[in-house]
Coordinates of C-alpha atoms and ligand atoms in Angstrom, one line a residue:
Chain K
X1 CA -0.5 -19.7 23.8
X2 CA -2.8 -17.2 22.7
X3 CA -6.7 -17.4 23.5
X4 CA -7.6 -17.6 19.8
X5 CA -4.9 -20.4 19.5
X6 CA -6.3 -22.5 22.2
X7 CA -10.0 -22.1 20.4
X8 CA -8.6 -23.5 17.5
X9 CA -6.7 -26.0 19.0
X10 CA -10.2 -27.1 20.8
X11 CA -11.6 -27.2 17.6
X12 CA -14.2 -24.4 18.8
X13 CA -15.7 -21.7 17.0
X14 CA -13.7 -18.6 16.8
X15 CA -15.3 -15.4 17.4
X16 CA -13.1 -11.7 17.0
X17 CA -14.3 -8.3 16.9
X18 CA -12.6 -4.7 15.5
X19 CA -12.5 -1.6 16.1
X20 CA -10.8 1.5 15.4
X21 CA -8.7 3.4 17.9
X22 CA -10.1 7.1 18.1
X23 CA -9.1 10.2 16.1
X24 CA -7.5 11.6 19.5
X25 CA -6.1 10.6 22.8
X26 CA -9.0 9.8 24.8
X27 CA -9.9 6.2 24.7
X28 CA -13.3 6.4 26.9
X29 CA -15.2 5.3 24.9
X30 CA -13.2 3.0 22.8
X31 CA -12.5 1.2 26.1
X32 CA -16.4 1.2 27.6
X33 CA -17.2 -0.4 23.4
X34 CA -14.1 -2.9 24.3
X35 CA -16.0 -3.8 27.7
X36 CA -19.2 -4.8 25.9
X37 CA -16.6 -7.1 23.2
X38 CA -15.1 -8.6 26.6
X39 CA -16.8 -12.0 27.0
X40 CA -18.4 -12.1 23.9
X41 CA -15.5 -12.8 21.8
X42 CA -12.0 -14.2 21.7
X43 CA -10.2 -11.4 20.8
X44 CA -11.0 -7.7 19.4
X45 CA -8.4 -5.9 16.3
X46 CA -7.4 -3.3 16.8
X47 CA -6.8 -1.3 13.3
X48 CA -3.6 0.4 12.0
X49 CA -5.0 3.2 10.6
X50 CA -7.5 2.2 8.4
X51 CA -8.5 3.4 5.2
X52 CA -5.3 5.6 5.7
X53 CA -6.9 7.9 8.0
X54 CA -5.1 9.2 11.0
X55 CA -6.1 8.1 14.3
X56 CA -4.4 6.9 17.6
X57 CA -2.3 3.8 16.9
X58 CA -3.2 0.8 17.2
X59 CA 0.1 -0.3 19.7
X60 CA -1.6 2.4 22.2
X61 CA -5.5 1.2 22.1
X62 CA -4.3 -3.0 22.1
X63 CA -2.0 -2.1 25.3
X64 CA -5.3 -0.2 26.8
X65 CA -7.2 -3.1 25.9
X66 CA -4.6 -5.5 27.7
X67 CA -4.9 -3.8 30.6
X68 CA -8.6 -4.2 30.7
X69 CA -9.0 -7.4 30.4
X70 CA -9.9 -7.6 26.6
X71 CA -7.6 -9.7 24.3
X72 CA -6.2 -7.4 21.5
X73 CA -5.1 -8.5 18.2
X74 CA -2.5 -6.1 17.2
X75 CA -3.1 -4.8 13.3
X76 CA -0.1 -3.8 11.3
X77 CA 0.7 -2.6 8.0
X78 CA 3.9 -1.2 6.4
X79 CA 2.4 1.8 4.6
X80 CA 4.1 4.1 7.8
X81 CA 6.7 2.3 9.5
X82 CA 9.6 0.5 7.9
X83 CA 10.5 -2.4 8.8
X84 CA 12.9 -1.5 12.2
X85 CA 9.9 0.4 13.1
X86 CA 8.0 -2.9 12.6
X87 CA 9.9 -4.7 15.1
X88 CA 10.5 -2.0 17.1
X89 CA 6.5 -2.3 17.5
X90 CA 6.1 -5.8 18.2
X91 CA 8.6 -6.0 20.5
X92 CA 6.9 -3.3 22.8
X93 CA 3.9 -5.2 22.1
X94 CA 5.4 -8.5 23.6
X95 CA 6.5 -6.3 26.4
X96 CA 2.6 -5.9 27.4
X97 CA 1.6 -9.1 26.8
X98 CA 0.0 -9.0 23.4
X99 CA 0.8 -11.9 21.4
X100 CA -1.6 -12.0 18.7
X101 CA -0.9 -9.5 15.3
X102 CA -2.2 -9.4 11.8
X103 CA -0.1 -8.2 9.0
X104 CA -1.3 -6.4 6.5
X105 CA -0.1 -4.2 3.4
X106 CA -2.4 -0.8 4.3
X107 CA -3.9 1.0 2.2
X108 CA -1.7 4.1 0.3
X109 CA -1.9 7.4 2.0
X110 CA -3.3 9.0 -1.2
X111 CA -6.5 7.4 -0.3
X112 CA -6.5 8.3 3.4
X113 CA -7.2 12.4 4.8
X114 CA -3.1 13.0 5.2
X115 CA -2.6 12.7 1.6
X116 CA 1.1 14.3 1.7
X117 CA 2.4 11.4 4.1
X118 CA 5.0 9.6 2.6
X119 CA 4.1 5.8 2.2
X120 CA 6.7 3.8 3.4
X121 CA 5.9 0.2 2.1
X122 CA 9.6 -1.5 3.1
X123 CA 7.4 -4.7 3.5
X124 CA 4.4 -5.9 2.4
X125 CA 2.2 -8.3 4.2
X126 CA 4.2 -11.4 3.1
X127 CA 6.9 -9.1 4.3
X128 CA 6.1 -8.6 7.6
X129 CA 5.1 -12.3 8.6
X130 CA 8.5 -13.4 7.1
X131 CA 10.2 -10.6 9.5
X132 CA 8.4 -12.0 12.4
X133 CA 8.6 -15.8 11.5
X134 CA 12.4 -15.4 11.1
X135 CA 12.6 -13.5 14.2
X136 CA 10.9 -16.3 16.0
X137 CA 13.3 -18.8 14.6
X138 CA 16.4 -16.9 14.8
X139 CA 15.8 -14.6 17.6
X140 CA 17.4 -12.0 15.2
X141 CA 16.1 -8.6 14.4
X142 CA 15.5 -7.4 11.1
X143 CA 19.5 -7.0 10.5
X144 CA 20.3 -10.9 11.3
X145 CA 21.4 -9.5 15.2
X146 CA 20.9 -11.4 19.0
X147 CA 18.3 -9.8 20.0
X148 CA 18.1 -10.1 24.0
X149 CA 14.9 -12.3 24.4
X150 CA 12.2 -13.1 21.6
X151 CA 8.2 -12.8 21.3
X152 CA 6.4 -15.2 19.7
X153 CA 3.3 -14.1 18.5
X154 CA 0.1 -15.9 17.2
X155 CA 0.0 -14.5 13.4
X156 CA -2.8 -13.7 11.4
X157 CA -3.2 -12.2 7.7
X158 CA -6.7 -11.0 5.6
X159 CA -7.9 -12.1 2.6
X160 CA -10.3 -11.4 -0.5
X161 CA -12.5 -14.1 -1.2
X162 CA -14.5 -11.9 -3.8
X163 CA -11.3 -11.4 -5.8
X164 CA -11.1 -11.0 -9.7
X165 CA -8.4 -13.7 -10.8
X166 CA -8.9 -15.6 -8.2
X167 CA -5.7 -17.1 -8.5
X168 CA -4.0 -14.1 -6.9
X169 CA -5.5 -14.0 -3.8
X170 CA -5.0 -17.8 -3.2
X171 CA -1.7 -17.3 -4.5
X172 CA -1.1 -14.7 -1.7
X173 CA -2.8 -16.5 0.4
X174 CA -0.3 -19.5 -0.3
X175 CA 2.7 -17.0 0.1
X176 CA 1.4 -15.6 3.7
X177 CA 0.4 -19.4 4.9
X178 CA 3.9 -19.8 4.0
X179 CA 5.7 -17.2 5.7
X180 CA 3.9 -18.2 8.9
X181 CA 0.4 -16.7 8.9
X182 CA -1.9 -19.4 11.1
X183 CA -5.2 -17.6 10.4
X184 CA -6.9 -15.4 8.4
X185 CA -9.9 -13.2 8.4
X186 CA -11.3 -12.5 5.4
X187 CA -12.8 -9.5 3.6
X188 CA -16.7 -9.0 4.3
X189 CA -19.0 -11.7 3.0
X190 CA -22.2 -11.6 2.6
X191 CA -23.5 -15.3 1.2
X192 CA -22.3 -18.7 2.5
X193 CA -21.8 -19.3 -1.7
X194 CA -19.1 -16.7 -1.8
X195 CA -17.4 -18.6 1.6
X196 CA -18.2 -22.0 0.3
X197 CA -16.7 -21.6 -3.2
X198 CA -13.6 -19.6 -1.5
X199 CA -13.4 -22.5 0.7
X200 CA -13.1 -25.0 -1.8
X201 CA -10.3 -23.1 -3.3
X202 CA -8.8 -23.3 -0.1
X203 CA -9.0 -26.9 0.0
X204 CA -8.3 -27.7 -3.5
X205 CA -4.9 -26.0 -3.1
X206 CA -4.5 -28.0 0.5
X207 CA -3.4 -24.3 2.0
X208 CA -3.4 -25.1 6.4
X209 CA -4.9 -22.3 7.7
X210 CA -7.7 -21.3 10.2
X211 CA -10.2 -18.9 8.4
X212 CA -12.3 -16.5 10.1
X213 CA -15.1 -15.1 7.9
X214 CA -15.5 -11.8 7.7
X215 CA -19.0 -10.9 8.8
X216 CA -19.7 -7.0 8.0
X217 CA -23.2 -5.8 9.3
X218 CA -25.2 -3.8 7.1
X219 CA -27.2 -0.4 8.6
X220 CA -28.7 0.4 5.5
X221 CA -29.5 0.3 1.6
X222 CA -27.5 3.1 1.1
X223 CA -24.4 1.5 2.6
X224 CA -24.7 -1.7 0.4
X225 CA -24.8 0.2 -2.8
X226 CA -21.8 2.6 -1.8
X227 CA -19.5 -0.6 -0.8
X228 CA -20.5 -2.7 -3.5
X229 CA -19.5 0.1 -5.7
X230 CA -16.3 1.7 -4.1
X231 CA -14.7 -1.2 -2.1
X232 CA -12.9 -4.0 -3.4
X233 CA -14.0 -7.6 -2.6
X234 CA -17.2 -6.4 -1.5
X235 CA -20.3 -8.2 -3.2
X236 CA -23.6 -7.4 -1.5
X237 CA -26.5 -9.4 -3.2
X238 CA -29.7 -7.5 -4.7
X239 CA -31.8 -9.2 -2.1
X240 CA -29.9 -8.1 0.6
X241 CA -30.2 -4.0 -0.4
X242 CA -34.0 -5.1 -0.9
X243 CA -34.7 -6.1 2.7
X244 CA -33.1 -3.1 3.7
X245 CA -34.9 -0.8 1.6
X246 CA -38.3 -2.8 2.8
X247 CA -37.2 -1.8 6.5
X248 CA -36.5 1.3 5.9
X249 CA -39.7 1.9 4.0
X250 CA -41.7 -0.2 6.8
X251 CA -39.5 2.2 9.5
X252 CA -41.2 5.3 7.5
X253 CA -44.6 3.7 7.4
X254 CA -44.8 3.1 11.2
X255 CA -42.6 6.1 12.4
X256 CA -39.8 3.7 14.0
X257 CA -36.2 4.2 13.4
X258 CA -33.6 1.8 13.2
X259 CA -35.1 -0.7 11.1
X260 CA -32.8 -1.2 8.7
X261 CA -29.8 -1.5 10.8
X262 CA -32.0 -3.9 12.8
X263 CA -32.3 -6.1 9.5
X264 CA -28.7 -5.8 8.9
X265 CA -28.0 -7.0 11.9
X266 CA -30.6 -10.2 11.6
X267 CA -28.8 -10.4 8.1
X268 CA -25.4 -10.9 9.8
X269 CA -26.8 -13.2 12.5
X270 CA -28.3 -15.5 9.9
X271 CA -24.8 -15.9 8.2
X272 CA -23.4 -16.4 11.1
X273 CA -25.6 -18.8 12.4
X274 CA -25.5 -21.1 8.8
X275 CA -21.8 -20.5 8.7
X276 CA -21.2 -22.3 12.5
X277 CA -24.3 -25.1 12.1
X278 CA -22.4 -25.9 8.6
X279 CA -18.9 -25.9 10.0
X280 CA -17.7 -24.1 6.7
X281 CA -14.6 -22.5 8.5
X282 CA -13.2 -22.1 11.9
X283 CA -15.0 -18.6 12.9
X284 CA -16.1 -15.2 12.4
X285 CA -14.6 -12.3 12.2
X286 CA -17.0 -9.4 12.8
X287 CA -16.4 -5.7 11.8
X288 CA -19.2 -3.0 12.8
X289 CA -17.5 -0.2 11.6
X290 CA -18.6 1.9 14.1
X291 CA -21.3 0.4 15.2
X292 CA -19.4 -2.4 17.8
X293 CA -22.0 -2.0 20.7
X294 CA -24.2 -4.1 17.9
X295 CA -21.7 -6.8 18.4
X296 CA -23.0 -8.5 21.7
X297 CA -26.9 -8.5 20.2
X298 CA -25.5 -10.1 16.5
X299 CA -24.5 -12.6 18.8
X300 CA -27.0 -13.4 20.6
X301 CA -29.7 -13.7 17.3
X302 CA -26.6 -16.1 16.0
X303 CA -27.2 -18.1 19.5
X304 CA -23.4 -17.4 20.6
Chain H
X1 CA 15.1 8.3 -20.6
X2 CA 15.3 10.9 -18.5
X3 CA 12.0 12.9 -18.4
X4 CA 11.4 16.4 -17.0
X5 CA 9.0 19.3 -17.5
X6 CA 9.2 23.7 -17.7
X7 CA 9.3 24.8 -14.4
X8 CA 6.8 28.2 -14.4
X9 CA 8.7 30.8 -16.1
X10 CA 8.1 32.8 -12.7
X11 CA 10.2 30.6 -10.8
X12 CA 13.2 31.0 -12.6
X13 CA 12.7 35.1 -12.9
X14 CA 12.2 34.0 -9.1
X15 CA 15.7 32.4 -8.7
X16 CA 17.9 34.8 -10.8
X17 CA 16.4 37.9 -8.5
X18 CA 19.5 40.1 -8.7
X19 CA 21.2 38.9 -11.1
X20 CA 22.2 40.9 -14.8
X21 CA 24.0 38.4 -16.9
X22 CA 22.9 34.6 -17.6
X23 CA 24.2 32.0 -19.9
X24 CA 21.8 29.1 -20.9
X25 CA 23.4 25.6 -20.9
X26 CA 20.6 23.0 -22.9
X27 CA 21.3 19.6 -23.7
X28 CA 20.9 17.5 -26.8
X29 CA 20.3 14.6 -25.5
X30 CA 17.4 13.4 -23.1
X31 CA 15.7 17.1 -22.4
X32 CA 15.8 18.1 -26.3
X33 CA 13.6 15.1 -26.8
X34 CA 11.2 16.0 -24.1
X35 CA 11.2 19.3 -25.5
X36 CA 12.7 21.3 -22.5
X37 CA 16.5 22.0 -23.4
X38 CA 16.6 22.0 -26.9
X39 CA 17.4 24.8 -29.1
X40 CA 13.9 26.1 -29.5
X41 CA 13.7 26.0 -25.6
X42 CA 17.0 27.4 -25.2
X43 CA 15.5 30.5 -27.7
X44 CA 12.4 30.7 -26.2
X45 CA 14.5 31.0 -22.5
X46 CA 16.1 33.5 -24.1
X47 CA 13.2 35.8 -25.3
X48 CA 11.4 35.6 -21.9
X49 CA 14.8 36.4 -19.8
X50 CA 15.3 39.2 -22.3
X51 CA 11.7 40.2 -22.1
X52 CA 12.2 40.5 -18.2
X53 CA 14.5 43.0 -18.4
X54 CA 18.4 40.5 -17.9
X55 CA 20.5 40.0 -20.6
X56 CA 21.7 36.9 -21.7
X57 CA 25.1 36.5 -22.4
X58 CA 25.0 33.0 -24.7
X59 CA 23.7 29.8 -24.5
X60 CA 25.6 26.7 -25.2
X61 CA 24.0 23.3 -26.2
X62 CA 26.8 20.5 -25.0
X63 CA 25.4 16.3 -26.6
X64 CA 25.2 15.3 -23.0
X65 CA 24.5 18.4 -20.3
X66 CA 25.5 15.4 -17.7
X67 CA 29.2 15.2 -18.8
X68 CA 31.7 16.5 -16.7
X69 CA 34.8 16.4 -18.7
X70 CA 32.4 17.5 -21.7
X71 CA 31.0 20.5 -19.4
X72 CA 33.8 22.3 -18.5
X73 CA 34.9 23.2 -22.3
X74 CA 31.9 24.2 -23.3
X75 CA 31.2 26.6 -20.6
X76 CA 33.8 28.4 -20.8
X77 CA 32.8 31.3 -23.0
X78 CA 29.7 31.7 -20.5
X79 CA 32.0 32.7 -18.0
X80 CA 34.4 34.3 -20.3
X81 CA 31.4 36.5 -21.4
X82 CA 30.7 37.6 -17.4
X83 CA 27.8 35.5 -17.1
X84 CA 27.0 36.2 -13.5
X85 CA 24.5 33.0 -13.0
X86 CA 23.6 30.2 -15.2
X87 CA 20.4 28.6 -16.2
X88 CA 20.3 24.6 -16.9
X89 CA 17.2 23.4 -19.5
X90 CA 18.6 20.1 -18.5
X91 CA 17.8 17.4 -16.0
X92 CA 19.3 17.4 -12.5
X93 CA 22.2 15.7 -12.9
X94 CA 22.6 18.2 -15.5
X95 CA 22.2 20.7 -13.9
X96 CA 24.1 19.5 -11.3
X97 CA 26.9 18.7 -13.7
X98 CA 26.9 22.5 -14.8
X99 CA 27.1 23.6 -11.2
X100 CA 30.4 21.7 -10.9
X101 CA 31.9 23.2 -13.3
X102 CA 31.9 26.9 -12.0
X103 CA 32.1 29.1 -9.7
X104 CA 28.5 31.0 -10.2
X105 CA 25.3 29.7 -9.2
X106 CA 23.1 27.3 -11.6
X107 CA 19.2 27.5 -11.2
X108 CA 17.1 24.6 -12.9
X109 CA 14.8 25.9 -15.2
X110 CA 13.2 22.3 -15.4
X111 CA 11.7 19.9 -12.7
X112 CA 13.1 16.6 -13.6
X113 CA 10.1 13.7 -13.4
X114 CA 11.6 10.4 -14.1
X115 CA 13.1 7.3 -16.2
X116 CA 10.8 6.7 -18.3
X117 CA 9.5 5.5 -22.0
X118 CA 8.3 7.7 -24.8
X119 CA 5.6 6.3 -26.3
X120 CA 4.9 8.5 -29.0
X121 CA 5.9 12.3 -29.4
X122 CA 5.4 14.1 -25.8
X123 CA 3.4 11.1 -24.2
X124 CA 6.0 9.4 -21.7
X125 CA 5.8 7.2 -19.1
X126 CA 7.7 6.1 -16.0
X127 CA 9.4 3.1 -16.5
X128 CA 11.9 2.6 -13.5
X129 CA 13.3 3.7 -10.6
X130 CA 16.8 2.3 -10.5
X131 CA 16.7 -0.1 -7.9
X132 CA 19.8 -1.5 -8.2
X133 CA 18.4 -4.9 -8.7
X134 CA 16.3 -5.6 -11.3
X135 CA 13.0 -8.2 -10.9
X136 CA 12.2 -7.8 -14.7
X137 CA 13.1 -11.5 -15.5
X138 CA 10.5 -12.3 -12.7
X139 CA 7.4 -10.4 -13.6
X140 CA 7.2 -10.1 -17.1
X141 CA 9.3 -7.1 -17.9
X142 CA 6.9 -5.2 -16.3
X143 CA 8.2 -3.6 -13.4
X144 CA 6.7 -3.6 -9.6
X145 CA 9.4 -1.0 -7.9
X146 CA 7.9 1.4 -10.5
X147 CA 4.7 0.4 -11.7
X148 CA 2.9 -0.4 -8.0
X149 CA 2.1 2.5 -6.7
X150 CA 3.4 0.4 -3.1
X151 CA 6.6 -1.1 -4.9
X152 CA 5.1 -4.0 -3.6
X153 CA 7.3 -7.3 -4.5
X154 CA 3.8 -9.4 -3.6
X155 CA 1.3 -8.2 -5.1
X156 CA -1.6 -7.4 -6.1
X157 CA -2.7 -5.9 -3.1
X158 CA -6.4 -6.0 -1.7
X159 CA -6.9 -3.0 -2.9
X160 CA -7.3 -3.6 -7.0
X161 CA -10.6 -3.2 -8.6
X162 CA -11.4 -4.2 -12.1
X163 CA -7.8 -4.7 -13.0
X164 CA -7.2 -0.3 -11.7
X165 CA -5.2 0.9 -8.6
X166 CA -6.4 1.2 -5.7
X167 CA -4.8 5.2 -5.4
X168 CA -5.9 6.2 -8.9
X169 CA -8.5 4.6 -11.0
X170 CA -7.3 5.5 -14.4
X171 CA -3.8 3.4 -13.9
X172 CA -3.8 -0.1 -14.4
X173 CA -2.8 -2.5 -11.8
X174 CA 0.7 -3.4 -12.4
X175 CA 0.3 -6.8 -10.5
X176 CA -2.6 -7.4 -12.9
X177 CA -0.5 -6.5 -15.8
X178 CA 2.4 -8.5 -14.5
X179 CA -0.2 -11.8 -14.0
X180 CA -1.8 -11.1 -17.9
X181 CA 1.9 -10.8 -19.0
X182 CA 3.4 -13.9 -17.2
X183 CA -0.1 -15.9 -18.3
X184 CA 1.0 -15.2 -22.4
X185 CA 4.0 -16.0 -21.2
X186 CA 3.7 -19.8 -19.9
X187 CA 5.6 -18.3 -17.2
X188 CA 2.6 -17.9 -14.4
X189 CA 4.7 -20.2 -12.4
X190 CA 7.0 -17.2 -11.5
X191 CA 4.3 -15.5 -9.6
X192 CA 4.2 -18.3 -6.7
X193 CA 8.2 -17.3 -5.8
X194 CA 8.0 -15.1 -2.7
X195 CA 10.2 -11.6 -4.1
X196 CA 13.2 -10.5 -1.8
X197 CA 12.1 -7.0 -0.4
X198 CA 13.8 -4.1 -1.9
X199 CA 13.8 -1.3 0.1
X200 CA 15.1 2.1 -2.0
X201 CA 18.5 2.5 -2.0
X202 CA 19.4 4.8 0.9
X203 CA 22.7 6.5 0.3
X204 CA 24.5 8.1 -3.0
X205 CA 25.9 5.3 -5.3
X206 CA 28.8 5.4 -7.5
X207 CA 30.6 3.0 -10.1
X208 CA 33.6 2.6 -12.0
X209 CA 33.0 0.4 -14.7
X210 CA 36.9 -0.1 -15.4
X211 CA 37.6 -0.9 -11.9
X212 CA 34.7 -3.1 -12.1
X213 CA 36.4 -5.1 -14.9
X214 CA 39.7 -6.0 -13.3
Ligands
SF4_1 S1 13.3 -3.7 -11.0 FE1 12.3 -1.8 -11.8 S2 13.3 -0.2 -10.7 FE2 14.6 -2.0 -10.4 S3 16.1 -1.8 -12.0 FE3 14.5 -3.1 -12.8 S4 13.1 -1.7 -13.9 FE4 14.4 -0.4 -12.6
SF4_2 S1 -3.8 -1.9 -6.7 FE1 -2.1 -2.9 -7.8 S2 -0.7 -1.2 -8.5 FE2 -2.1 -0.4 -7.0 S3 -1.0 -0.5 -5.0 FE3 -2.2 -2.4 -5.2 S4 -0.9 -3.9 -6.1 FE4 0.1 -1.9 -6.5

């Protein structure tokens, strides 16, 4: 059983981390980042190309991780690979001992830096949990034959609490609960409103699911404005981007840098912390974007 | 229909390097009404050939350019007249239809875009992409294969904002559409059914309709 499963099963807080792996083949200092994650949290994700970008895949950095000591979560979308690749994946992924994966749809490579790359798409998220639940059951690849011996993997999806209809989202959620997804991690947050009325949704529509809230911390004003603006599902509060802008203008003042991305990371730590003390889900999911050697001291100022 | 668009002119002086004598094959049906293998095309084909220095030997204008048995009567005097390559103003099975007809090569003086609806005069949009199994009783009549730019059969993705796609602001979501369409509908139901997958089909199809029937 997976080390995330066994915190859930305790009934314990969850904690995971991501990261990306590097634009590149050496993983230095993706694995020195993964050393600070190491006892701080349960497991770290390791993304599939995000935002459509090209980098080392994920497959390579989660069996590095493995092998230093750091439980990976393997990410994986269907925007590349179809769905014989899919397998193909997690079944070298079993081979190393990684048995916890998040499906996801990816973003389309129009949006990503190798904009001529043909987007694949053979399965969507729903997709691929369905192709690994079925393989579990069946041991059968995707083609309905033996396969020789078969995985099981702990199996995770995202979601969008911030999500206009609403509806959709829980009824995808509903749809990847159903095809075997045991936890989520959702989209970043940044009030316990926005988790507590996603939540109830949750509740009222009595999906079973472990939800990990996704805890983004902020470095700056700058960065708040650009999200709220460009990414979907993100919903940064005015008062938020003020106590950035105050830190940043304090940071001026005195001639100290780093204010603001200190503040985020209070920011984040106060979530954290109200999210836990209130038992609104069963963990956090945090994603630095870059900035993961923050990780360890967010979690510390939440007392974890 | 079957929508295409002009290639350059360029590229088809391009493709008939070498080459003296051409007969233009149109088509009355789909490309006349996109307005690339009608007669005025055809005309206008025949002025810039000329213009470039190759003479064109006829032009013929079958109903259907995708016709076999309809092809290879009415390209006969092209050949008959030594046409030494032809030019299709049609789509590319077309084009492709011409090409199996004779013995000369055929150049496409069209790119040929997709299935699609014609909204009003020369504003069309793609419609479908001939799965082979069609969901529109399941979303709406709006189509996902198509409309998505993922094909996704569960959708939306996370990726819609404000009801636009995540890969190009200015289209609509076609989950979103499919979800405001199923709502009018009293159908909204349909959108907690989990789609089968559809990947594209991968090899050439065929059908016989009157084998089909026996
Ligand atoms: S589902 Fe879409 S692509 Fe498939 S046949 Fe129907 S309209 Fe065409
Ligand atoms: S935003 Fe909508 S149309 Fe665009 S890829 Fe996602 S689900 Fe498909």
């Amino acid at each position: 059983m997976s080390k995330l499963q066994q915190r859930f099963l305790r009934g314990e807080f969850a904690l995971t981390a991501e990261m990306a792996p590097p634009k590149g083949y050496d993983f230095t200092e993706a694995l020195e980042t993964a050393s600070l994650l190491k006892d701080r949290v349960d497991a770290v994700n390791v993304t599939d190309m995000q935002s459509a970008c090209l980098k080392a895949s994920s497959l390579g950095l989660c069996i590095a991780l493995k092998q230093a000591g750091v439980e990976p979560i393997l990410q994986m979308t269907g925007r590349d690979r179809s769905r014989m690749a899919i397998q193909a994946e997690f079944l070298s992924a079993a081979a190393f001992g990684i048995d916890t994966v998040l499906a996801l749809t990816g973003d389309h490579p129009l949006v990503g830096d190798c904009k001529a790359s043909k987007p694949v798409f053979d399965l969507d998220s729903v997709g691929i949990l369905k192709l690994l639940s079925s393989m579990e059951q069946k041991g059968t690849d995707c083609g309905g034959n033996a396969l020789s011996s078969t995985p099981k993997f702990c199996k995770g999806a995202a979601v969008t609490p911030v999500y206009e209809p609403l509806f959709l989202q829980i009824n995808k959620l509903k749809k990847k609960v159903d095809a075997g997804a045991e936890f989520v991690q959702t989209q970043g947050i940044f009030t316990i409103e926005a988790l507590e009325s996603f939540m109830n949704e949750v509740q009222r529509h009595n999906i079973k699911v472990k939800v990990m809230a996704g805890i983004i911390p902020l470095k700056a004003a700058g960065m708040a404005r650009y999200m709220n603006e460009n990414i979907p599902g993100i919903c940064v509060p005015d008062h938020m981007i003020a106590r950035l802008q105050a830190a940043a203008e304090e940071g001026k003042e005195k001639g100290i840098k780093g204010l603001p991305m200190n503040a985020g990371m209070d920011m984040a730590a106060e979530l954290i912390r109200e999210i836990r003390s209130r038992g609104l889900c069963e963990g956090v999911h945090i994603m630095a974007i870059g900035a993961e050697r923050n990780v360890p001291v967010i979690l510390d100022r939440a007392g974890l | 229909m079957i929508v295409s668009k002009a290639k350059p002119i360029e590229a088809v002086l391009t493709m008939l390097q070498g080459v003296q004598k051409v007969g233009l094959v149109g088509c009355k049906s789909c490309a006349s009404a996109c307005a690339v293998g009608g007669e005025k095309e055809c005309q206008a084909m025949q002025e810039a050939l000329e213009a470039a220095g190759f003479e064109v030997v006829g032009t013929v204008l079958p109903d259907e350019s995708c016709h076999k048995m309809l092809l290879r009567r009415e390209l006969k005097p092209l050949v008959a007249a030594g046409a030494e390559a032809l030019v299709s103003l049609a789509c590319g099975s077309g084009c492709q239809t011409v090409a199996d007809n004779v013995k000369i090569p055929v150049y496409p003086a069209n790119d040929t875009l997709f299935v699609g609806q014609t909204e009003r005069v020369g504003i069309f949009h793609e419609m479908c992409r001939t799965c082979g199994d069609c969901v529109l009783g399941e979303t709406g009549g709006i189509c996902p294969m198509t409309k998505c730019a993922k094909s996704l059969v569960n959708g939306p993705c996370g990726g819609q904002k404000n009801g636009k796609c995540e890969v190009d602001p200015t289209n609509d979501c076609a989950w979103i559409l499919i979800y405001q369409r199923l709502e009018a509908l009293g159908q909204l139901h349909k959108m907690e059914k989990t789609l089968e997958d559809h990947s594209p089909r991968s090899y050439p199809q065929s059908v016989n309709v009157r084998e089909a029937k026996k």
